[in-house]
């Protein structure tokens, strides 16, 4: 099994720039991050420090989120946020620059919440345009854009795989951009009531990325009731060839202790 550690939700006791080295020290060679800066267009020295932290640690940055707004405050992306188009598009340039420097190929574009008073159709139309723009931009460095159903926010409209796949299909049909793909986070899909086994059976070969956490609780595999090991095996049998993103909340001092208990991933 090839894992990549999401160092935005794990190892949070450390400053961000120390987390890549901690990932390496824990025995992993790959790391992924949500947007690690406070702004959509951070200062160049901040970007350089982040790139240096990844390189110095000797890990591969396998995934990076686009700027998603104030995540602690409840924001979940700018893709469909009417009025912040310029901010998102400026962020795309920064993301591509980082990806080019670090050889990163997968970029997660959180869709954004429904905005009170805004027309949902207009938001979706903007999202399709922004995803097409982002897809074309990262294609220049051999990248893909990930689109993710998310739980925990009623205002976030993409809750099932079908919701995301409908938008992905629009991007392809309306703009001819075919490198926007589904991020199958098994935790989010399960919590939202999706039929995860059916999604895997029908779409595994199309997944751009898989992330895992157990439910309930979003803890390590084995702390909940999800058959994560079986789902991963089924996805791989169905054609998924990528890494597995560890995107869970640590419930014990060693957040990776479960890896010494393989049976826990197939409960």
Short mmCIF file of C-alpha atoms in Angstrom, two decimals, residues 35 39-42 66-67 77-95 126-127 129-131 133-134:
data_model
loop_
_atom_site.label_atom_id
_atom_site.label_comp_id
_atom_site.label_asym_id
_atom_site.label_seq_id
_atom_site.Cartn_x
_atom_site.Cartn_y
_atom_site.Cartn_z
CA UNK A 35 -3.64 25.35 1.05
CA UNK A 39 -3.89 34.24 1.46
CA UNK A 40 -4.68 33.16 -2.08
CA UNK A 41 -1.51 34.86 -3.31
CA UNK A 42 1.12 34.62 -0.55
CA UNK A 66 -6.31 25.49 -4.11
CA UNK A 67 -7.03 28.35 -1.70
CA UNK A 77 -13.68 26.88 -1.52
CA UNK A 78 -13.90 29.69 -4.05
CA UNK A 79 -14.72 27.71 -7.18
CA UNK A 80 -18.42 28.66 -7.16
CA UNK A 81 -18.13 31.86 -5.12
CA UNK A 82 -19.54 34.71 -7.17
CA UNK A 83 -17.50 37.85 -6.60
CA UNK A 84 -14.19 36.12 -5.85
CA UNK A 85 -13.41 35.00 -9.38
CA UNK A 86 -10.25 37.07 -9.69
CA UNK A 87 -8.95 35.77 -6.36
CA UNK A 88 -9.43 32.15 -7.40
CA UNK A 89 -7.84 32.67 -10.78
CA UNK A 90 -4.83 34.44 -9.28
CA UNK A 91 -4.45 31.51 -6.91
CA UNK A 92 -4.38 29.09 -9.84
CA UNK A 93 -1.17 30.70 -11.04
CA UNK A 94 0.47 30.23 -7.63
CA UNK A 95 -0.69 26.63 -7.40
CA UNK A 126 -19.18 29.89 -12.56
CA UNK A 127 -17.81 26.70 -11.00
CA UNK A 129 -15.87 27.90 -15.87
CA UNK A 130 -13.36 28.03 -13.01
CA UNK A 131 -12.76 24.30 -13.04
CA UNK A 133 -9.67 27.21 -16.31
CA UNK A 134 -7.91 25.38 -13.49
#
